[in-house]
């Protein structure tokens, strides 16, 4: 069964590097269509581990010839309702096919939004009269991607987008509500305050820890308690309990792994979202240790760059 990996925009080098170091595959194993990497050599993926730096993976994609836009749309529609395209050329032709398919909302989203649980297929025109298509793709997002409508005025850093996306995905994975006005959250590595700002927008109380202070508006917010401290040396039984524990600390992943295990063992939170910052070469064994924590997910977000996001929820 073939597969095709679609890299995040401008991150195909990261995908290539992951395929080499994690799956022992060379670029020559693939046929490359823009950011889409197609292979029939599926043995490394038989265990259903797919690359993090693919925004979606098309499972068992097939080639299909067609004469007209109408014929292509009719062909896809006969398979299922939901389709999104990834295009690297033939943009106009591809949009015309998409327009003839049942409506999919591809507009930038406002936070929060719900990721639909219905399956969405992926198609790509590889020449004027031939497409690569797959009715099954690993991501529930259209072509594995979305963007938020951005707020350029209020958040103290762009990092707020990362937490918004992580929360949307968290709700999708665990079918659990977002933090709200009843929630008490620990934000580790909070400065200048993008994540704390998101949590305050949701009405939560926040315990924010960093070596540097947050922006003034958050320092003056009576629902934000700030502590200037190393977030990792605070003892779990001396603070909290917390509804959610977050970390966006820049640190070695080993240190983060020890810390999340302490929180899990403490029983003093049921929800965690942490950025795994990569320093140089990625230690895949270490990423695997995060991924193998029961009830957790490791994902690369649309708003992550050279980092991954780990999330965990205990019922
Ligand atoms: C990427 S920034 C966080 C951005 C923040 N999440 C936001 O939304 O604005 C990483 C932060 O981690 C902090 N940091 C690094 N090591 C830390 C530690 N051991 N304890 C607490 N904060 C730490 C840095 O001071 C820095 O502000």
mmCIF file of C-alpha atoms and ligand atoms in Angstrom:
data_model
loop_
_atom_site.group_PDB
_atom_site.id
_atom_site.type_symbol
_atom_site.label_atom_id
_atom_site.label_comp_id
_atom_site.label_asym_id
_atom_site.label_seq_id
_atom_site.Cartn_x
_atom_site.Cartn_y
_atom_site.Cartn_z
ATOM 1 C CA UNK A 1 0.000 0.000 0.000
ATOM 2 C CA UNK A 2 1.599 3.315 -1.051
ATOM 3 C CA UNK A 3 1.624 6.470 1.073
ATOM 4 C CA UNK A 4 2.216 10.162 0.362
ATOM 5 C CA UNK A 5 3.465 12.642 2.945
ATOM 6 C CA UNK A 6 2.609 16.303 2.673
ATOM 7 C CA UNK A 7 5.208 18.532 4.335
ATOM 8 C CA UNK A 8 4.273 21.688 6.250
ATOM 9 C CA UNK A 9 4.810 24.800 4.111
ATOM 10 C CA UNK A 10 8.508 25.603 3.779
ATOM 11 C CA UNK A 11 9.431 22.622 5.944
ATOM 12 C CA UNK A 12 10.054 19.908 3.382
ATOM 13 C CA UNK A 13 13.724 19.797 4.450
ATOM 14 C CA UNK A 14 12.633 18.902 7.982
ATOM 15 C CA UNK A 15 10.432 16.136 6.594
ATOM 16 C CA UNK A 16 13.256 14.783 4.424
ATOM 17 C CA UNK A 17 15.573 14.811 7.407
ATOM 18 C CA UNK A 18 13.009 12.998 9.582
ATOM 19 C CA UNK A 19 12.397 10.387 6.889
ATOM 20 C CA UNK A 20 16.125 9.729 6.758
ATOM 21 C CA UNK A 21 16.948 9.687 10.451
ATOM 22 C CA UNK A 22 13.751 8.144 11.804
ATOM 23 C CA UNK A 23 12.676 5.841 8.959
ATOM 24 C CA UNK A 24 15.993 5.285 7.171
ATOM 25 C CA UNK A 25 14.547 6.445 3.847
ATOM 26 C CA UNK A 26 16.326 8.442 1.170
ATOM 27 C CA UNK A 27 14.879 11.118 -1.061
ATOM 28 C CA UNK A 28 15.400 8.688 -3.952
ATOM 29 C CA UNK A 29 12.738 6.414 -2.388
ATOM 30 C CA UNK A 30 10.125 9.078 -3.222
ATOM 31 C CA UNK A 31 8.524 10.759 -6.176
ATOM 32 C CA UNK A 32 8.228 14.395 -5.166
ATOM 33 C CA UNK A 33 5.332 16.657 -6.224
ATOM 34 C CA UNK A 34 6.037 20.044 -4.660
ATOM 35 C CA UNK A 35 5.789 19.339 -0.909
ATOM 36 C CA UNK A 36 4.125 15.944 -1.444
ATOM 37 C CA UNK A 37 6.366 12.874 -1.104
ATOM 38 C CA UNK A 38 4.949 9.722 -2.660
ATOM 39 C CA UNK A 39 6.364 6.242 -2.098
ATOM 40 C CA UNK A 40 5.392 2.654 -2.700
ATOM 41 C CA UNK A 41 8.085 1.516 -0.296
ATOM 42 C CA UNK A 42 5.811 1.239 2.704
ATOM 43 C CA UNK A 43 7.650 -1.233 4.899
ATOM 44 C CA UNK A 44 8.915 1.453 7.342
ATOM 45 C CA UNK A 45 5.329 2.622 7.849
ATOM 46 C CA UNK A 46 3.760 -0.777 8.392
ATOM 47 C CA UNK A 47 3.765 -0.077 12.152
ATOM 48 C CA UNK A 48 1.576 2.995 11.465
ATOM 49 C CA UNK A 49 4.067 5.529 12.732
ATOM 50 C CA UNK A 50 4.056 8.476 10.413
ATOM 51 C CA UNK A 51 6.413 11.444 10.249
ATOM 52 C CA UNK A 52 5.626 14.375 12.547
ATOM 53 C CA UNK A 53 6.760 16.855 9.918
ATOM 54 C CA UNK A 54 4.048 15.658 7.514
ATOM 55 C CA UNK A 55 0.963 17.809 7.987
ATOM 56 C CA UNK A 56 -1.045 14.901 6.647
ATOM 57 C CA UNK A 57 -0.317 11.473 5.219
ATOM 58 C CA UNK A 58 -2.375 10.143 2.320
ATOM 59 C CA UNK A 59 -2.991 6.441 2.860
ATOM 60 C CA UNK A 60 -3.055 4.246 -0.235
ATOM 61 C CA UNK A 61 -3.134 7.114 -2.768
ATOM 62 C CA UNK A 62 -3.947 6.234 -6.374
ATOM 63 C CA UNK A 63 -3.469 7.892 -9.733
ATOM 64 C CA UNK A 64 -6.473 8.816 -11.878
ATOM 65 C CA UNK A 65 -6.661 10.277 -15.363
ATOM 66 C CA UNK A 66 -9.470 12.634 -16.357
ATOM 67 C CA UNK A 67 -10.430 14.702 -19.387
ATOM 68 C CA UNK A 68 -12.269 17.630 -17.798
ATOM 69 C CA UNK A 69 -12.750 19.505 -14.528
ATOM 70 C CA UNK A 70 -16.305 18.151 -14.351
ATOM 71 C CA UNK A 71 -15.126 14.591 -14.793
ATOM 72 C CA UNK A 72 -12.504 14.941 -12.040
ATOM 73 C CA UNK A 73 -15.058 16.414 -9.587
ATOM 74 C CA UNK A 74 -17.630 13.745 -10.453
ATOM 75 C CA UNK A 75 -15.060 11.019 -9.892
ATOM 76 C CA UNK A 76 -14.091 12.327 -6.424
ATOM 77 C CA UNK A 77 -17.696 13.042 -5.387
ATOM 78 C CA UNK A 78 -18.677 9.467 -6.185
ATOM 79 C CA UNK A 79 -16.148 8.278 -3.588
ATOM 80 C CA UNK A 80 -17.083 10.557 -0.659
ATOM 81 C CA UNK A 81 -18.224 14.066 0.279
ATOM 82 C CA UNK A 82 -15.125 15.750 1.734
ATOM 83 C CA UNK A 83 -12.071 16.592 -0.322
ATOM 84 C CA UNK A 84 -9.325 19.177 -0.104
ATOM 85 C CA UNK A 85 -6.549 19.771 -2.578
ATOM 86 C CA UNK A 86 -2.874 20.382 -2.190
ATOM 87 C CA UNK A 87 -1.489 22.188 -5.196
ATOM 88 C CA UNK A 88 2.034 22.875 -6.359
ATOM 89 C CA UNK A 89 0.987 23.748 -9.955
ATOM 90 C CA UNK A 90 -2.259 23.787 -11.992
ATOM 91 C CA UNK A 91 -3.682 26.074 -9.289
ATOM 92 C CA UNK A 92 -6.593 27.374 -11.336
ATOM 93 C CA UNK A 93 -7.668 23.953 -12.590
ATOM 94 C CA UNK A 94 -7.449 22.550 -9.098
ATOM 95 C CA UNK A 95 -9.565 25.413 -7.624
ATOM 96 C CA UNK A 96 -12.186 24.837 -10.295
ATOM 97 C CA UNK A 97 -12.389 21.162 -9.325
ATOM 98 C CA UNK A 98 -12.608 22.125 -5.628
ATOM 99 C CA UNK A 99 -15.468 24.554 -6.443
ATOM 100 C CA UNK A 100 -17.438 21.741 -8.042
ATOM 101 C CA UNK A 101 -17.047 19.557 -4.955
ATOM 102 C CA UNK A 102 -19.245 19.830 -1.822
ATOM 103 C CA UNK A 103 -18.364 22.926 0.222
ATOM 104 C CA UNK A 104 -15.407 22.797 2.633
ATOM 105 C CA UNK A 105 -14.587 25.864 4.711
ATOM 106 C CA UNK A 106 -10.981 26.738 3.881
ATOM 107 C CA UNK A 107 -11.055 30.248 5.383
ATOM 108 C CA UNK A 108 -8.817 31.283 8.308
ATOM 109 C CA UNK A 109 -10.417 30.301 11.600
ATOM 110 C CA UNK A 110 -11.170 32.254 14.732
ATOM 111 C CA UNK A 111 -10.290 30.653 18.072
ATOM 112 C CA UNK A 112 -11.769 28.423 19.360
ATOM 113 C CA UNK A 113 -13.159 26.241 16.595
ATOM 114 C CA UNK A 114 -14.037 22.586 16.516
ATOM 115 C CA UNK A 115 -12.077 20.239 14.284
ATOM 116 C CA UNK A 116 -14.684 18.119 12.470
ATOM 117 C CA UNK A 117 -14.404 14.399 13.030
ATOM 118 C CA UNK A 118 -15.497 13.490 9.479
ATOM 119 C CA UNK A 119 -12.889 12.084 7.150
ATOM 120 C CA UNK A 120 -11.421 14.324 4.478
ATOM 121 C CA UNK A 121 -9.599 13.136 1.379
ATOM 122 C CA UNK A 122 -6.649 14.725 -0.407
ATOM 123 C CA UNK A 123 -6.128 15.258 -4.128
ATOM 124 C CA UNK A 124 -3.289 16.796 -6.101
ATOM 125 C CA UNK A 125 -3.094 17.457 -9.815
ATOM 126 C CA UNK A 126 0.229 16.126 -11.001
ATOM 127 C CA UNK A 127 -0.474 17.144 -14.577
ATOM 128 C CA UNK A 128 -3.381 18.722 -16.393
ATOM 129 C CA UNK A 129 -5.227 15.436 -16.792
ATOM 130 C CA UNK A 130 -3.931 13.295 -13.969
ATOM 131 C CA UNK A 131 -4.374 13.420 -10.214
ATOM 132 C CA UNK A 132 -3.047 11.607 -7.189
ATOM 133 C CA UNK A 133 -5.893 11.115 -4.724
ATOM 134 C CA UNK A 134 -6.573 9.366 -1.465
ATOM 135 C CA UNK A 135 -9.892 9.175 0.358
ATOM 136 C CA UNK A 136 -8.052 8.559 3.639
ATOM 137 C CA UNK A 137 -5.634 11.071 5.092
ATOM 138 C CA UNK A 138 -4.302 11.028 8.649
ATOM 139 C CA UNK A 139 -5.255 14.634 9.452
ATOM 140 C CA UNK A 140 -8.896 15.685 9.914
ATOM 141 C CA UNK A 141 -7.930 19.184 8.672
ATOM 142 C CA UNK A 142 -8.248 20.040 4.955
ATOM 143 C CA UNK A 143 -4.839 19.098 3.475
ATOM 144 C CA UNK A 144 -3.642 18.897 7.084
ATOM 145 C CA UNK A 145 -3.486 22.641 7.542
ATOM 146 C CA UNK A 146 -5.313 25.743 8.730
ATOM 147 C CA UNK A 147 -4.549 29.302 9.804
ATOM 148 C CA UNK A 148 -6.082 31.458 12.504
ATOM 149 C CA UNK A 149 -7.404 34.976 11.952
ATOM 150 C CA UNK A 150 -4.599 36.738 13.797
ATOM 151 C CA UNK A 151 -4.856 39.412 16.466
ATOM 152 C CA UNK A 152 -1.932 41.771 15.807
ATOM 153 C CA UNK A 153 -2.683 44.114 18.705
ATOM 154 C CA UNK A 154 -3.456 42.381 21.971
ATOM 155 C CA UNK A 155 -1.337 39.257 22.488
ATOM 156 C CA UNK A 156 2.114 39.954 23.953
ATOM 157 C CA UNK A 157 3.774 37.400 21.630
ATOM 158 C CA UNK A 158 2.982 35.323 18.577
ATOM 159 C CA UNK A 159 3.368 32.203 20.714
ATOM 160 C CA UNK A 160 -0.348 32.607 21.546
ATOM 161 C CA UNK A 161 -1.169 30.971 18.183
ATOM 162 C CA UNK A 162 0.675 27.816 19.226
ATOM 163 C CA UNK A 163 -1.385 27.403 22.390
ATOM 164 C CA UNK A 164 -4.635 28.174 20.581
ATOM 165 C CA UNK A 165 -3.872 25.453 18.043
ATOM 166 C CA UNK A 166 -2.717 23.019 20.732
ATOM 167 C CA UNK A 167 -5.981 23.556 22.662
ATOM 168 C CA UNK A 168 -8.111 23.039 19.548
ATOM 169 C CA UNK A 169 -6.278 19.784 18.841
ATOM 170 C CA UNK A 170 -6.442 18.758 22.510
ATOM 171 C CA UNK A 171 -10.237 19.129 22.461
ATOM 172 C CA UNK A 172 -10.349 17.076 19.252
ATOM 173 C CA UNK A 173 -8.165 14.243 20.602
ATOM 174 C CA UNK A 174 -9.726 13.946 24.037
ATOM 175 C CA UNK A 175 -13.262 15.268 23.461
ATOM 176 C CA UNK A 176 -12.829 17.365 26.563
ATOM 177 C CA UNK A 177 -13.643 21.050 27.201
ATOM 178 C CA UNK A 178 -11.106 23.853 26.960
ATOM 179 C CA UNK A 179 -9.935 25.640 30.126
ATOM 180 C CA UNK A 180 -12.632 28.073 31.298
ATOM 181 C CA UNK A 181 -13.410 30.486 34.150
ATOM 182 C CA UNK A 182 -13.439 27.586 36.625
ATOM 183 C CA UNK A 183 -9.941 26.439 35.614
ATOM 184 C CA UNK A 184 -6.656 27.052 37.417
ATOM 185 C CA UNK A 185 -3.655 26.772 35.062
ATOM 186 C CA UNK A 186 0.113 26.608 35.532
ATOM 187 C CA UNK A 187 2.011 28.332 32.696
ATOM 188 C CA UNK A 188 5.734 27.453 32.903
ATOM 189 C CA UNK A 189 8.095 29.617 30.841
ATOM 190 C CA UNK A 190 5.334 32.195 30.470
ATOM 191 C CA UNK A 191 7.223 35.391 29.515
ATOM 192 C CA UNK A 192 6.194 37.639 27.774
ATOM 193 C CA UNK A 193 2.740 36.094 28.178
ATOM 194 C CA UNK A 194 1.212 34.819 24.920
ATOM 195 C CA UNK A 195 0.005 31.577 26.509
ATOM 196 C CA UNK A 196 -1.151 33.276 29.717
ATOM 197 C CA UNK A 197 -3.043 35.780 27.543
ATOM 198 C CA UNK A 198 -4.906 32.931 25.780
ATOM 199 C CA UNK A 199 -5.818 31.380 29.125
ATOM 200 C CA UNK A 200 -7.060 34.714 30.471
ATOM 201 C CA UNK A 201 -9.169 35.170 27.315
ATOM 202 C CA UNK A 202 -10.804 31.865 28.255
ATOM 203 C CA UNK A 203 -11.431 33.222 31.761
ATOM 204 C CA UNK A 204 -8.977 30.958 33.630
ATOM 205 C CA UNK A 205 -6.842 31.877 36.619
ATOM 206 C CA UNK A 206 -3.162 31.516 35.839
ATOM 207 C CA UNK A 207 -0.060 30.781 37.914
ATOM 208 C CA UNK A 208 2.704 32.017 35.570
ATOM 209 C CA UNK A 209 6.374 31.197 36.200
ATOM 210 C CA UNK A 210 9.414 32.511 34.376
ATOM 211 C CA UNK A 211 12.809 34.023 35.079
ATOM 212 C CA UNK A 212 11.580 37.214 33.436
ATOM 213 C CA UNK A 213 8.393 39.179 34.052
ATOM 214 C CA UNK A 214 5.309 39.122 31.841
ATOM 215 C CA UNK A 215 4.072 42.162 29.935
ATOM 216 C CA UNK A 216 2.558 44.920 32.118
ATOM 217 C CA UNK A 217 -1.088 44.180 31.377
ATOM 218 C CA UNK A 218 -0.689 40.591 32.623
ATOM 219 C CA UNK A 219 1.508 41.586 35.601
ATOM 220 C CA UNK A 220 -1.339 43.917 36.644
ATOM 221 C CA UNK A 221 -4.067 41.313 36.109
ATOM 222 C CA UNK A 222 -5.434 40.134 39.474
ATOM 223 C CA UNK A 223 -6.212 36.691 37.987
ATOM 224 C CA UNK A 224 -2.546 36.154 37.106
ATOM 225 C CA UNK A 225 -0.137 35.200 39.881
ATOM 226 C CA UNK A 226 3.443 35.621 38.674
ATOM 227 C CA UNK A 227 6.472 33.932 40.263
ATOM 228 C CA UNK A 228 10.050 34.670 39.164
ATOM 229 C CA UNK A 229 11.560 31.182 39.476
ATOM 230 C CA UNK A 230 12.955 28.150 37.699
ATOM 231 C CA UNK A 231 9.695 26.406 36.798
ATOM 232 C CA UNK A 232 11.316 22.970 36.994
ATOM 233 C CA UNK A 233 12.516 23.247 40.584
ATOM 234 C CA UNK A 234 9.084 24.017 42.052
ATOM 235 C CA UNK A 235 7.839 20.943 43.915
ATOM 236 C CA UNK A 236 4.568 19.559 42.589
ATOM 237 C CA UNK A 237 3.087 19.109 46.081
ATOM 238 C CA UNK A 238 3.839 22.723 47.067
ATOM 239 C CA UNK A 239 1.847 24.279 44.196
ATOM 240 C CA UNK A 240 -1.526 23.563 42.616
ATOM 241 C CA UNK A 241 -3.343 21.261 42.073
ATOM 242 C CA UNK A 242 -3.948 22.570 38.558
ATOM 243 C CA UNK A 243 -6.630 21.801 35.994
ATOM 244 C CA UNK A 244 -4.042 22.326 33.257
ATOM 245 C CA UNK A 245 -0.226 22.419 33.309
ATOM 246 C CA UNK A 246 1.541 24.067 30.362
ATOM 247 C CA UNK A 247 5.197 24.492 29.458
ATOM 248 C CA UNK A 248 6.767 26.463 26.657
ATOM 249 C CA UNK A 249 10.145 26.567 28.448
ATOM 250 C CA UNK A 250 13.239 26.492 26.252
ATOM 251 C CA UNK A 251 15.166 23.558 27.717
ATOM 252 C CA UNK A 252 16.710 20.195 26.921
ATOM 253 C CA UNK A 253 13.924 17.699 26.184
ATOM 254 C CA UNK A 254 15.343 15.322 28.860
ATOM 255 C CA UNK A 255 14.618 17.942 31.510
ATOM 256 C CA UNK A 256 11.061 18.398 30.256
ATOM 257 C CA UNK A 257 10.504 14.619 30.189
ATOM 258 C CA UNK A 258 11.558 14.276 33.854
ATOM 259 C CA UNK A 259 9.297 17.181 34.782
ATOM 260 C CA UNK A 260 6.185 15.883 32.997
ATOM 261 C CA UNK A 261 6.699 12.476 34.629
ATOM 262 C CA UNK A 262 6.838 14.170 38.038
ATOM 263 C CA UNK A 263 3.519 15.899 37.317
ATOM 264 C CA UNK A 264 1.898 12.684 36.074
ATOM 265 C CA UNK A 265 3.104 10.774 39.155
ATOM 266 C CA UNK A 266 1.933 13.560 41.468
ATOM 267 C CA UNK A 267 -1.720 13.130 40.407
ATOM 268 C CA UNK A 268 -2.064 16.924 40.810
ATOM 269 C CA UNK A 269 -3.174 17.599 37.241
ATOM 270 C CA UNK A 270 -5.105 15.750 34.554
ATOM 271 C CA UNK A 271 -4.170 17.835 31.541
ATOM 272 C CA UNK A 272 -0.797 18.897 30.151
ATOM 273 C CA UNK A 273 0.414 20.624 26.986
ATOM 274 C CA UNK A 274 4.168 21.166 26.537
ATOM 275 C CA UNK A 275 6.455 22.274 23.749
ATOM 276 C CA UNK A 276 9.364 19.899 23.103
ATOM 277 C CA UNK A 277 12.062 22.262 21.855
ATOM 278 C CA UNK A 278 14.626 20.591 19.620
ATOM 279 C CA UNK A 279 18.262 21.481 20.141
ATOM 280 C CA UNK A 280 20.284 20.648 17.014
ATOM 281 C CA UNK A 281 19.947 17.032 15.866
ATOM 282 C CA UNK A 282 16.643 15.541 16.986
ATOM 283 C CA UNK A 283 16.920 12.719 19.525
ATOM 284 C CA UNK A 284 14.178 10.449 18.165
ATOM 285 C CA UNK A 285 14.511 7.967 21.040
ATOM 286 C CA UNK A 286 13.650 10.765 23.418
ATOM 287 C CA UNK A 287 10.663 11.869 21.294
ATOM 288 C CA UNK A 288 9.539 8.235 21.402
ATOM 289 C CA UNK A 289 9.675 8.351 25.206
ATOM 290 C CA UNK A 290 7.218 11.257 25.179
ATOM 291 C CA UNK A 291 5.008 9.512 22.604
ATOM 292 C CA UNK A 292 4.912 6.293 24.635
ATOM 293 C CA UNK A 293 3.569 7.968 27.785
ATOM 294 C CA UNK A 294 0.065 6.457 28.062
ATOM 295 C CA UNK A 295 -2.796 8.763 27.025
ATOM 296 C CA UNK A 296 -0.470 11.212 25.290
ATOM 297 C CA UNK A 297 -0.012 12.578 21.767
ATOM 298 C CA UNK A 298 3.035 14.117 20.132
ATOM 299 C CA UNK A 299 2.161 16.414 17.230
ATOM 300 C CA UNK A 300 3.763 18.991 15.031
ATOM 301 C CA UNK A 301 1.418 21.964 14.981
ATOM 302 C CA UNK A 302 0.863 24.253 11.990
ATOM 303 C CA UNK A 303 2.280 26.951 14.312
ATOM 304 C CA UNK A 304 5.287 24.892 15.470
ATOM 305 C CA UNK A 305 8.605 25.379 13.771
ATOM 306 C CA UNK A 306 11.651 23.356 14.930
ATOM 307 C CA UNK A 307 9.719 21.855 17.840
ATOM 308 C CA UNK A 308 6.966 19.389 18.646
ATOM 309 C CA UNK A 309 4.041 19.580 21.042
ATOM 310 C CA UNK A 310 3.280 16.876 23.612
ATOM 311 C CA UNK A 311 -0.158 16.645 25.178
ATOM 312 C CA UNK A 312 -1.635 14.371 27.813
ATOM 313 C CA UNK A 313 -5.064 13.923 29.367
ATOM 314 C CA UNK A 314 -6.133 11.567 32.131
ATOM 315 C CA UNK A 315 -9.841 10.762 32.475
HETATM 316 C C1 LIG B 1 9.504 30.555 24.091
HETATM 317 S S1 LIG B 1 9.558 31.542 25.520
HETATM 318 C C2 LIG B 1 7.911 31.417 26.116
HETATM 319 C C3 LIG B 1 6.915 32.221 25.361
HETATM 320 C C4 LIG B 1 5.588 32.251 26.072
HETATM 321 N N1 LIG B 1 4.969 30.927 26.123
HETATM 322 C C5 LIG B 1 4.606 33.203 25.426
HETATM 323 O O1 LIG B 1 3.556 32.725 25.006
HETATM 324 O O2 LIG B 1 4.868 34.399 25.370
HETATM 325 C C6 LIG B 1 10.439 30.547 26.643
HETATM 326 C C7 LIG B 1 10.553 31.126 28.032
HETATM 327 O O3 LIG B 1 11.091 30.119 28.884
HETATM 328 C C8 LIG B 1 11.741 30.808 29.925
HETATM 329 N N2 LIG B 1 12.577 29.858 30.659
HETATM 330 C C9 LIG B 1 13.691 29.220 30.265
HETATM 331 N N3 LIG B 1 14.102 28.352 31.227
HETATM 332 C C10 LIG B 1 13.200 28.466 32.240
HETATM 333 C C11 LIG B 1 13.047 27.812 33.496
HETATM 334 N N4 LIG B 1 13.902 26.871 33.890
HETATM 335 N N5 LIG B 1 12.003 28.156 34.268
HETATM 336 C C12 LIG B 1 11.111 29.106 33.873
HETATM 337 N N6 LIG B 1 11.200 29.733 32.694
HETATM 338 C C13 LIG B 1 12.226 29.415 31.877
HETATM 339 C C14 LIG B 1 12.482 31.917 29.212
HETATM 340 O O4 LIG B 1 12.782 32.948 30.123
HETATM 341 C C15 LIG B 1 11.476 32.324 28.151
HETATM 342 O O5 LIG B 1 10.713 33.428 28.576
#
